Short mmCIF file of C-alpha atoms in Angstrom, two decimals:
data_model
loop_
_atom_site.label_atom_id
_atom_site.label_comp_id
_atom_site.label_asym_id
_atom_site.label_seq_id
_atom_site.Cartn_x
_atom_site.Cartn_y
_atom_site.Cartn_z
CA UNK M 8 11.67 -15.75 95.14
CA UNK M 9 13.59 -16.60 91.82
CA UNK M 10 16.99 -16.16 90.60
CA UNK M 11 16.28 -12.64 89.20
CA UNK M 12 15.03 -10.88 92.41
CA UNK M 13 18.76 -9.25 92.11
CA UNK M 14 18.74 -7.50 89.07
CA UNK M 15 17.97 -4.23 89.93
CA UNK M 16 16.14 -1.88 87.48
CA UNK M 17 17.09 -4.48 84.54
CA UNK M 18 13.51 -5.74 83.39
CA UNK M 19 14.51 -5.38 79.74
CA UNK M 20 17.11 -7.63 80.18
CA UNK M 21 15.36 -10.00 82.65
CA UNK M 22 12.35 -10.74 80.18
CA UNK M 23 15.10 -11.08 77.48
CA UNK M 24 17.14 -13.93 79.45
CA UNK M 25 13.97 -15.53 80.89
CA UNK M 26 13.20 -15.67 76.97
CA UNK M 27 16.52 -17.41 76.06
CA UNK M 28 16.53 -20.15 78.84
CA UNK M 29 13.02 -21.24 77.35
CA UNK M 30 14.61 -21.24 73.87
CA UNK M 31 14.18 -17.90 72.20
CA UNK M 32 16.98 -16.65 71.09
CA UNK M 33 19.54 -18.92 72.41
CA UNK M 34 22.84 -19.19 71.62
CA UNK M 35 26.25 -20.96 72.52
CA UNK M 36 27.64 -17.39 73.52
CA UNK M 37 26.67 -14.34 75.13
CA UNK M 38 28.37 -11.13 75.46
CA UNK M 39 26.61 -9.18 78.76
CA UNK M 40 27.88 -5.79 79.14
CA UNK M 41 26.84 -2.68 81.24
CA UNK M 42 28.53 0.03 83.62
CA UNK M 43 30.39 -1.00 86.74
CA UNK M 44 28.23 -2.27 89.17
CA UNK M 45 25.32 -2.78 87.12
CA UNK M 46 24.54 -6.08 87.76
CA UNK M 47 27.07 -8.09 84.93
CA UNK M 48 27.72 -10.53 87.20
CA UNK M 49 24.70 -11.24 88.93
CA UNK M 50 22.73 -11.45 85.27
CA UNK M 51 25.52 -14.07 84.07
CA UNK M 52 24.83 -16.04 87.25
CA UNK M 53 20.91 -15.38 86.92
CA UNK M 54 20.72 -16.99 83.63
CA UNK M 55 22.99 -20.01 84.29
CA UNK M 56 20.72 -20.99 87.21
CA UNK M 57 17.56 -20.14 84.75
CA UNK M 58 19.85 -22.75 82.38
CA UNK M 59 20.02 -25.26 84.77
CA UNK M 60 17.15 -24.93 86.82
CA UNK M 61 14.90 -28.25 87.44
CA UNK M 62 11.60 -26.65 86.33
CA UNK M 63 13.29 -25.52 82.74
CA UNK M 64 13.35 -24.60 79.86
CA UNK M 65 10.34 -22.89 80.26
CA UNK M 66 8.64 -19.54 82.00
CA UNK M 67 9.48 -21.00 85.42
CA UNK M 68 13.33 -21.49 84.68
CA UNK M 69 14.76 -19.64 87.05
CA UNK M 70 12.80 -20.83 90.33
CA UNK M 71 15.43 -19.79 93.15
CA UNK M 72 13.89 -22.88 94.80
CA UNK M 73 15.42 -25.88 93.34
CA UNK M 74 18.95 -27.91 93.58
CA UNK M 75 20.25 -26.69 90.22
CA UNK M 76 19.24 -23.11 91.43
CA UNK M 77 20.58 -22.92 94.64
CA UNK M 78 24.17 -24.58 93.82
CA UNK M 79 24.18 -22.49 90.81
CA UNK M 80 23.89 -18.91 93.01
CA UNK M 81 25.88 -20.79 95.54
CA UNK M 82 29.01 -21.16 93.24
CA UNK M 83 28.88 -25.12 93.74
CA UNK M 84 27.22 -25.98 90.70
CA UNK M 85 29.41 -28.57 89.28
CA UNK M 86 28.18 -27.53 85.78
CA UNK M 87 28.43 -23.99 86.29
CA UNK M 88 32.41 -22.38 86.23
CA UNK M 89 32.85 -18.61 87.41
CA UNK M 90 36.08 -17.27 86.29
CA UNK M 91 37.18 -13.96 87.32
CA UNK M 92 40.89 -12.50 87.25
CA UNK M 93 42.55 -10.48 90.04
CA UNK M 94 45.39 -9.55 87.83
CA UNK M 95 45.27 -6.59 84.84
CA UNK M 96 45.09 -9.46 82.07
CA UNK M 97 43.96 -13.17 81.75
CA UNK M 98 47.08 -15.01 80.90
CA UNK M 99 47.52 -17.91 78.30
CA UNK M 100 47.18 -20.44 80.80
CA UNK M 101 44.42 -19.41 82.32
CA UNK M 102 42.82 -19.04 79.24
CA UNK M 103 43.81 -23.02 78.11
CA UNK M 104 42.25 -23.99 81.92
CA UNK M 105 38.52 -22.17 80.63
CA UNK M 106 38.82 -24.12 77.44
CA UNK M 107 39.78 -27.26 79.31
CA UNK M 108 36.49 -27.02 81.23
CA UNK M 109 34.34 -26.23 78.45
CA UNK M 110 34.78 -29.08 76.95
CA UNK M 111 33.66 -31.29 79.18
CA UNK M 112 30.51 -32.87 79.53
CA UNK M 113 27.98 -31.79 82.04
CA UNK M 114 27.20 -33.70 85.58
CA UNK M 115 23.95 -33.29 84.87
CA UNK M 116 21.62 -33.84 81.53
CA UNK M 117 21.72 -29.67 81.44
CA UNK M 118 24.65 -27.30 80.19
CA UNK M 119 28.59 -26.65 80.89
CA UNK M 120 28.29 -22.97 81.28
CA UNK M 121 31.44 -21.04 81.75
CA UNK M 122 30.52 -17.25 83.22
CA UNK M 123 33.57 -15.27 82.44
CA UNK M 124 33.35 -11.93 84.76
CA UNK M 125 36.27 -10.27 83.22
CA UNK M 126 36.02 -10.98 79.57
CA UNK M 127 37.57 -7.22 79.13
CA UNK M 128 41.00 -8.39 80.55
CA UNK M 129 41.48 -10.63 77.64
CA UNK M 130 44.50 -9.62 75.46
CA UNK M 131 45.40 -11.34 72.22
CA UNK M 132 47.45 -14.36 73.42
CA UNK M 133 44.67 -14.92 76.23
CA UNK M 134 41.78 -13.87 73.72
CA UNK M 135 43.24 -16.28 70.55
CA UNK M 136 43.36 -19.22 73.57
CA UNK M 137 39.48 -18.73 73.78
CA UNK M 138 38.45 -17.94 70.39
CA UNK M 139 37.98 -21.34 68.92
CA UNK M 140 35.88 -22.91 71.81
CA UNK M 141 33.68 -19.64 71.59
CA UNK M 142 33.06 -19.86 68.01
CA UNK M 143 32.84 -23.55 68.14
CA UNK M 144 31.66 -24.62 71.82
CA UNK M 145 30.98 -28.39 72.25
CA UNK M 146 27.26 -29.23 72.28
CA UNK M 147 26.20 -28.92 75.32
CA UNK M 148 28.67 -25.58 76.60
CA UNK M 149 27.16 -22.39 77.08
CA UNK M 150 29.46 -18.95 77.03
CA UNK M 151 28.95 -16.14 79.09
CA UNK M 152 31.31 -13.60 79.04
CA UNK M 153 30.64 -9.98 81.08
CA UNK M 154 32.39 -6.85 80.07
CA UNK M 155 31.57 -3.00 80.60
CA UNK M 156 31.09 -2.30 76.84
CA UNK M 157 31.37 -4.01 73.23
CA UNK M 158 34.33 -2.21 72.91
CA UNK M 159 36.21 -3.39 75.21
CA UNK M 160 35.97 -7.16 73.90
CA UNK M 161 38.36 -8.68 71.44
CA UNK M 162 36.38 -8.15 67.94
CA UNK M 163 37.32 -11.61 66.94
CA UNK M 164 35.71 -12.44 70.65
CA UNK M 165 32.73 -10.46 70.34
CA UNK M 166 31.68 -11.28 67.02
CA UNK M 167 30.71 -14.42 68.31
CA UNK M 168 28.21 -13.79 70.84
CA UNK M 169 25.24 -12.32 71.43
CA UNK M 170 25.03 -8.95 73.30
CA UNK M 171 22.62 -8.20 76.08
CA UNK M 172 23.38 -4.91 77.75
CA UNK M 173 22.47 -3.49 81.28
CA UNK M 174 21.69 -0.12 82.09
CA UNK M 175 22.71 2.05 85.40
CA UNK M 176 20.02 1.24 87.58
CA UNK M 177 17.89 4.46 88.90
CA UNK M 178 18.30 5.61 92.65
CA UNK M 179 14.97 4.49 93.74
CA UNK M 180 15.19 0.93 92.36
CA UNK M 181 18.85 0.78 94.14
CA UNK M 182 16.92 2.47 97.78
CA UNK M 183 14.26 -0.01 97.03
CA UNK M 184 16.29 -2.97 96.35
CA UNK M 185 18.24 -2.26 99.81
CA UNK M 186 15.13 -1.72 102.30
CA UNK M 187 13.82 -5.14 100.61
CA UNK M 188 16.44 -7.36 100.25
CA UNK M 189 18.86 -5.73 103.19
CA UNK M 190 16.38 -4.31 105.45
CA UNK M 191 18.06 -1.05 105.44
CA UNK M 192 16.20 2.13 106.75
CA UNK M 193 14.70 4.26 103.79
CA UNK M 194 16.72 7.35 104.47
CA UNK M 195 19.92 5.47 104.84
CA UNK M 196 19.22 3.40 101.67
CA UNK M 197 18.07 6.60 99.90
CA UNK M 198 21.96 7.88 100.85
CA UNK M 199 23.36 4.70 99.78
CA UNK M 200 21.14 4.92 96.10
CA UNK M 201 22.22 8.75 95.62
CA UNK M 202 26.66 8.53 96.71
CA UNK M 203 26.96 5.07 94.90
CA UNK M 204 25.34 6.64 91.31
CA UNK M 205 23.32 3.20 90.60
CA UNK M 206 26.65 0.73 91.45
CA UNK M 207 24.52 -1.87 93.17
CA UNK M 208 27.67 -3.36 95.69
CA UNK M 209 28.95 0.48 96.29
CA UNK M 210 25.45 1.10 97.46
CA UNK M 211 25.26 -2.18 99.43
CA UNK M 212 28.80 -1.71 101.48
CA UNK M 213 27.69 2.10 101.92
CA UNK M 214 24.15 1.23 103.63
CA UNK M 215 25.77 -1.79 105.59
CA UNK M 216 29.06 -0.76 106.43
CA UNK M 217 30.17 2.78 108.37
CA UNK M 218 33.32 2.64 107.97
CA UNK M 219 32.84 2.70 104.07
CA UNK M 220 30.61 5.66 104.92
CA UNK M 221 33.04 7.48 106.97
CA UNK M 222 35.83 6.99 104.38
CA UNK M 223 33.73 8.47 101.29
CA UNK M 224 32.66 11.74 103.70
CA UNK M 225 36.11 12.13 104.05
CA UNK M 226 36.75 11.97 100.21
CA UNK M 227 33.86 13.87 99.31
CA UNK M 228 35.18 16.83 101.48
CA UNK M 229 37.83 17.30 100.15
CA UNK M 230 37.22 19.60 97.35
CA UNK M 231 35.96 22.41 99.63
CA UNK M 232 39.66 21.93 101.14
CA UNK M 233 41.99 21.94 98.76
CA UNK M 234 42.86 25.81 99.28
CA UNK M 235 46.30 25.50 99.47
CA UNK M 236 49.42 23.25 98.24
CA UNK M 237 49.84 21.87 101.70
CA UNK M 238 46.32 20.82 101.82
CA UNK M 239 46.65 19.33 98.27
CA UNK M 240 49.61 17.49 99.09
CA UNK M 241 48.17 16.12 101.89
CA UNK M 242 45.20 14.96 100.29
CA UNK M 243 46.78 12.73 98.03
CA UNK M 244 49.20 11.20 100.78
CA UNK M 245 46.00 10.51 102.88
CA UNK M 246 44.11 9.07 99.63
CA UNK M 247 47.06 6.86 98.37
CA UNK M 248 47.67 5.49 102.40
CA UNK M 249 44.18 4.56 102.72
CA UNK M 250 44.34 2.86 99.33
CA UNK M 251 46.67 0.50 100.42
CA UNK M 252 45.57 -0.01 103.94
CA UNK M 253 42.28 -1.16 102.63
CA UNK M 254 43.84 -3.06 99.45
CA UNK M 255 46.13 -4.63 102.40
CA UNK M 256 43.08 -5.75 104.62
CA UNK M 257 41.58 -7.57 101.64
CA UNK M 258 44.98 -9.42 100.10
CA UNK M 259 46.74 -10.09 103.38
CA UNK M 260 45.07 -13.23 104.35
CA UNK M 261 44.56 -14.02 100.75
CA UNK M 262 48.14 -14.13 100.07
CA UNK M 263 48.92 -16.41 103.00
CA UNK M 264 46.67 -18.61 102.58
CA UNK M 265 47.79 -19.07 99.37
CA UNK M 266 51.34 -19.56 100.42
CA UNK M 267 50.11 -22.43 102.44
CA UNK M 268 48.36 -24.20 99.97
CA UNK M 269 51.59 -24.52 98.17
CA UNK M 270 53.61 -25.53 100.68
CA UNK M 271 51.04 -28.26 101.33
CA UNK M 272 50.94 -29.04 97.57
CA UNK M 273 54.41 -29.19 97.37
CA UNK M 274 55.14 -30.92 100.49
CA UNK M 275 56.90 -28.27 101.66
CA UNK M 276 56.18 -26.47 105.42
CA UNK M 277 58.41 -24.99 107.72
CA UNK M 278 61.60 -26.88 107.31
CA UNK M 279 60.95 -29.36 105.02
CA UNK M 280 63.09 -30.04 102.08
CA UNK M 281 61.94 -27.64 99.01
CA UNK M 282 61.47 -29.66 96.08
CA UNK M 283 63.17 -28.52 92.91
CA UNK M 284 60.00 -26.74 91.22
CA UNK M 285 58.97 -25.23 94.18
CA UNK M 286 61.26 -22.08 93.62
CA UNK M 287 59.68 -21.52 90.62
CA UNK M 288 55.86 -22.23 91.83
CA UNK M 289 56.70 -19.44 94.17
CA UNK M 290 58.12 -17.20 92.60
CA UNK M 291 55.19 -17.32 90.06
CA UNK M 292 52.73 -17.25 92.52
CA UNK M 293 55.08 -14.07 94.41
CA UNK M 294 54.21 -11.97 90.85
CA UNK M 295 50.60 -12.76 90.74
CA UNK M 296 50.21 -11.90 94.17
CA UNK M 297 51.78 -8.09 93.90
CA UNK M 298 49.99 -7.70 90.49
CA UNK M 299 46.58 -8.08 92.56
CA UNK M 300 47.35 -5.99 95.45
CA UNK M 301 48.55 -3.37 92.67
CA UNK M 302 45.05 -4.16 91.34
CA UNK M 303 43.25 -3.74 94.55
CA UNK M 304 45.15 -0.57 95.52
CA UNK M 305 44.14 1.05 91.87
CA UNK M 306 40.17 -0.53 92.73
CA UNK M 307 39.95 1.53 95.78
CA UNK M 308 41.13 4.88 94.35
CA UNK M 309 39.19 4.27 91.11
CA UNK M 310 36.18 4.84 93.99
CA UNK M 311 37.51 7.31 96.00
CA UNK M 312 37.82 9.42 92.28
CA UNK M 313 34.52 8.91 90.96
CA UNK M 314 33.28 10.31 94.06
CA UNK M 315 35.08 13.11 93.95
CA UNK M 316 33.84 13.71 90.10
CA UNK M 317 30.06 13.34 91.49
CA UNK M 318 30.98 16.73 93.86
CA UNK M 319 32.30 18.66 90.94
CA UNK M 320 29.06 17.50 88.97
CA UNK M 321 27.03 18.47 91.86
CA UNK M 322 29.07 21.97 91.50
CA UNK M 323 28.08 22.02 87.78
CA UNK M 324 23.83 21.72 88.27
CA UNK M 325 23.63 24.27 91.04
CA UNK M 326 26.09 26.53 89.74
CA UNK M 327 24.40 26.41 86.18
CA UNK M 328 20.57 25.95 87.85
CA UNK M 329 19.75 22.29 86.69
CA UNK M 330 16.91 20.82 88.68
CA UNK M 331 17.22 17.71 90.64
CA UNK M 332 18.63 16.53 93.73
CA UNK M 333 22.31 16.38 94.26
CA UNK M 334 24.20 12.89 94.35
CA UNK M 335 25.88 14.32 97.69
CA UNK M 336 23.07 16.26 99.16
CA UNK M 337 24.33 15.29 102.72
CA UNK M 338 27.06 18.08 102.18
CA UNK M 339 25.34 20.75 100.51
CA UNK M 340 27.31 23.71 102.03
CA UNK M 341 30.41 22.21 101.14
CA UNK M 342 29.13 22.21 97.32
CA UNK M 343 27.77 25.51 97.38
CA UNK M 344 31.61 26.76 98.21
CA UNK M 345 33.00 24.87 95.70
CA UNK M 346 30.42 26.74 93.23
CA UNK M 347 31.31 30.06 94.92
CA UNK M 348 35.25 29.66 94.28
CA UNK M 349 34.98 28.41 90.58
CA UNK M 350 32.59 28.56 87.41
CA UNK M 351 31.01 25.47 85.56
CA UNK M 352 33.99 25.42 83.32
CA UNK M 353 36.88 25.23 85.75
CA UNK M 354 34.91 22.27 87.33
CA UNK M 355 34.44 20.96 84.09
CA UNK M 356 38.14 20.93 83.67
CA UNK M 357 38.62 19.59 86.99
CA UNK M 358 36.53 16.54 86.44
CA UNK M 359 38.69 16.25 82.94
CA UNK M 360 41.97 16.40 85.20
CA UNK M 361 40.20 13.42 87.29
CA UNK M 362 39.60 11.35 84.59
CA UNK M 363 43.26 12.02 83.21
CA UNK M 364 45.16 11.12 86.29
CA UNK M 365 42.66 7.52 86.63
CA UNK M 366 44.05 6.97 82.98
CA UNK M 367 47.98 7.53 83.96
CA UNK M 368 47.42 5.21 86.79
CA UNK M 369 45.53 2.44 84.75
CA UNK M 370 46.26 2.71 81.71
CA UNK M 371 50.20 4.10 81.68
CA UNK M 372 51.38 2.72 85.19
CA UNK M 373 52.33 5.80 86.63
CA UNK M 374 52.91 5.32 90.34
CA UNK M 375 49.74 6.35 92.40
CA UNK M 376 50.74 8.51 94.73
CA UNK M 377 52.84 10.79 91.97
CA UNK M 378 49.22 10.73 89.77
CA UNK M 379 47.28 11.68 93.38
CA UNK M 380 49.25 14.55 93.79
CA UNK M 381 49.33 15.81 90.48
CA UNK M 382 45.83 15.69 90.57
CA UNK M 383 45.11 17.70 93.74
CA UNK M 384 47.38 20.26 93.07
CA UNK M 385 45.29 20.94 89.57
CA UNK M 386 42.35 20.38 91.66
CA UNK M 387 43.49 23.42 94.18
CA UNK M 388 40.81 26.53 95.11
CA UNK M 389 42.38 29.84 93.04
CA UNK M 390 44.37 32.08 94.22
CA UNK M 391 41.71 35.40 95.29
CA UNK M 392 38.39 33.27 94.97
CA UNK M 393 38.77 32.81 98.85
#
């Protein structure tokens, strides 16, 4: 076992980190990028244990095996800081807090390496906070910052760094990947490979979870139903309440334990007397909250779209011949009528109209479930083709 057993279908990138932690080609800053669910993360993590590892620098950095390993996959590696960002944007202060820890010395004789998960949600107060201690990191500080493309980095940021980029893992690497590591039957992880379209923790939570399973069938048949405005309307109601119910599930607990932990810090629970600064502690921590679950809620559609995108591409290759299997061969019929009601075009569109109401909700804040319904109603079987 080593620390890169979980980089699936990245051996490019693998032999090019492994490389770096021996001291070829290293850097104070590295900019990892590569489509959702590639593996960002994981590589980030990967290389900071290869960094730290007891049997480095050298070809065995990267053992799995050893203290600095383990705490570093573990997330209690002193030495090692993961920051990631539940909110749309890294503010200024939790920029300064990154900068604070970079420059501190390491615990150990090693490397201060700061893994920055969401290095795309920097904007230019956050991004200016960082610049300097990127460009100029103190001598023993390591930067790696994760992003799905160079374009979506600060230039200033990204000028600075060194880019090593992912690719989608295949469908057999993901299938093989889940029978080894999860023990997951081979038809259920070839299902898992195919629906997720290489995103290595869709796959996971579709081979080990059926209620994930049950709510994509659900999406994915939609399409096939969406014959008239009733239906449509319905379809985004359903979408946008399941949204939230799941968003709900994850940040419910979250928020209150949060809420507790100020309380305590504040000496403040039940009826105690509030101290002065608590209103505002709260009230901060009130905003961050809803900006998450807003964040969470938007997460879970995001999904639910892309899968419906992979049926109308499934439309396009058998209505137009292409050879292959299908990303939802499970529901084959229901593709076929989706091909017999429309052309390659109109599904072409469709998949445009997708795309366009993911960008009002992201990028323009339009509520969700106005976007969702705008969206199925464009989606809607013609008039006649029935």
């Amino acid at each position: 076992m080593s620390v890169w057993d979980d980089l699936v279908g990245q051996r490019p990138v693998i032999e090019t980190l492994r490389a770096a932690a021996a001291g070829k080609g290293m850097t104070h800053a590295f900019l990892i990028t590569g489509p959702p669910g590639s593996g960002r993360s994981n590589a980030a993590i990967a290389f900071a244990a290869a960094l730290q590892c007891e049997r480095g620098p050298g070809p065995e950095a990267g053992c799995g095996a050893c203290h600095a390993c383990t705490t570093t996959l573990a997330g209690s590696n002193p030495d090692v800081t993961r920051v990631q960002t539940e909110s749309v944007q890294f503010r200024a202060k939790d920029a300064r807090e990154m900068v604070r820890k970079a420059a501190m010395s390491p615990v150990s004789h090693r490397w201060q390496v700061i893994v920055v998960e969401d290095a795309d949600r920097f904007n230019d107060t956050s991004g200016n906070a960082v610049l300097k201690a990127v460009e100029e990191p103190a001598p023993r500080t390591i930067w790696l910052l994760c992003a799905p493309t160079v374009e979506d980095v600060l230039p200033t940021i990204r000028s600075r760094c060194r880019l090593v980029s992912l690719s989608t893992p295949t469908a057999p690497d993901v299938a093989e990947f889940l029978v080894r590591r999860h023990g997951v039957g081979e038809a259920l992880a070839s299902y898992a490979a195919r629906a997720s379209q290489g995103h290595i923790g869709r796959a996971k939570a579709l081979a080990l979870d059926e209620a994930t399973r049950n709510r994509r069938r659900e999406v994915v048949s939609l399409p096939a139903r969406l014959t008239t405005l009733g239906a449509c309307m319905q379809a985004a109601t359903n979408l946008a309440d399941v949204a939230k119910e799941e968003a709900e599930a994850i940040t419910t607990d979250l928020d209150a334990r949060e809420k507790a932990d100020l309380d305590r810090a504040f000496g403040y629970e039940d009826k105690g007397r509030r101290p002065r600064e608590y209103a505002s502690a709260l009230r901060e921590m009130t905003e961050d909250q809803k900006r998450r679950a807003r964040r969470r809620i938007l997460d879970v559609v995001d999904r639910s779209l892309m899968d419906l995108v992979s049926v109308y591409r499934d439309a396009i290759a058998l209505g137009t011949g292409a050879p292959g299997e299908l990303v939802n061969e499970e529901i084959r019929p229901d593709v076929q009528e989706v091909v017999r009601t429309s052309t390659p075009e109109l599904n072409l569109r469709r998949i445009a109209w997708v795309f366009e109401a993911r960008e009002q909700m992201l990028e323009f804040n339009v509520p969700v479930a106005l976007a969702l319904e705008s969206m199925m109603v464009a989606l809607k079987v013609p008039e006649g083709s029935r």
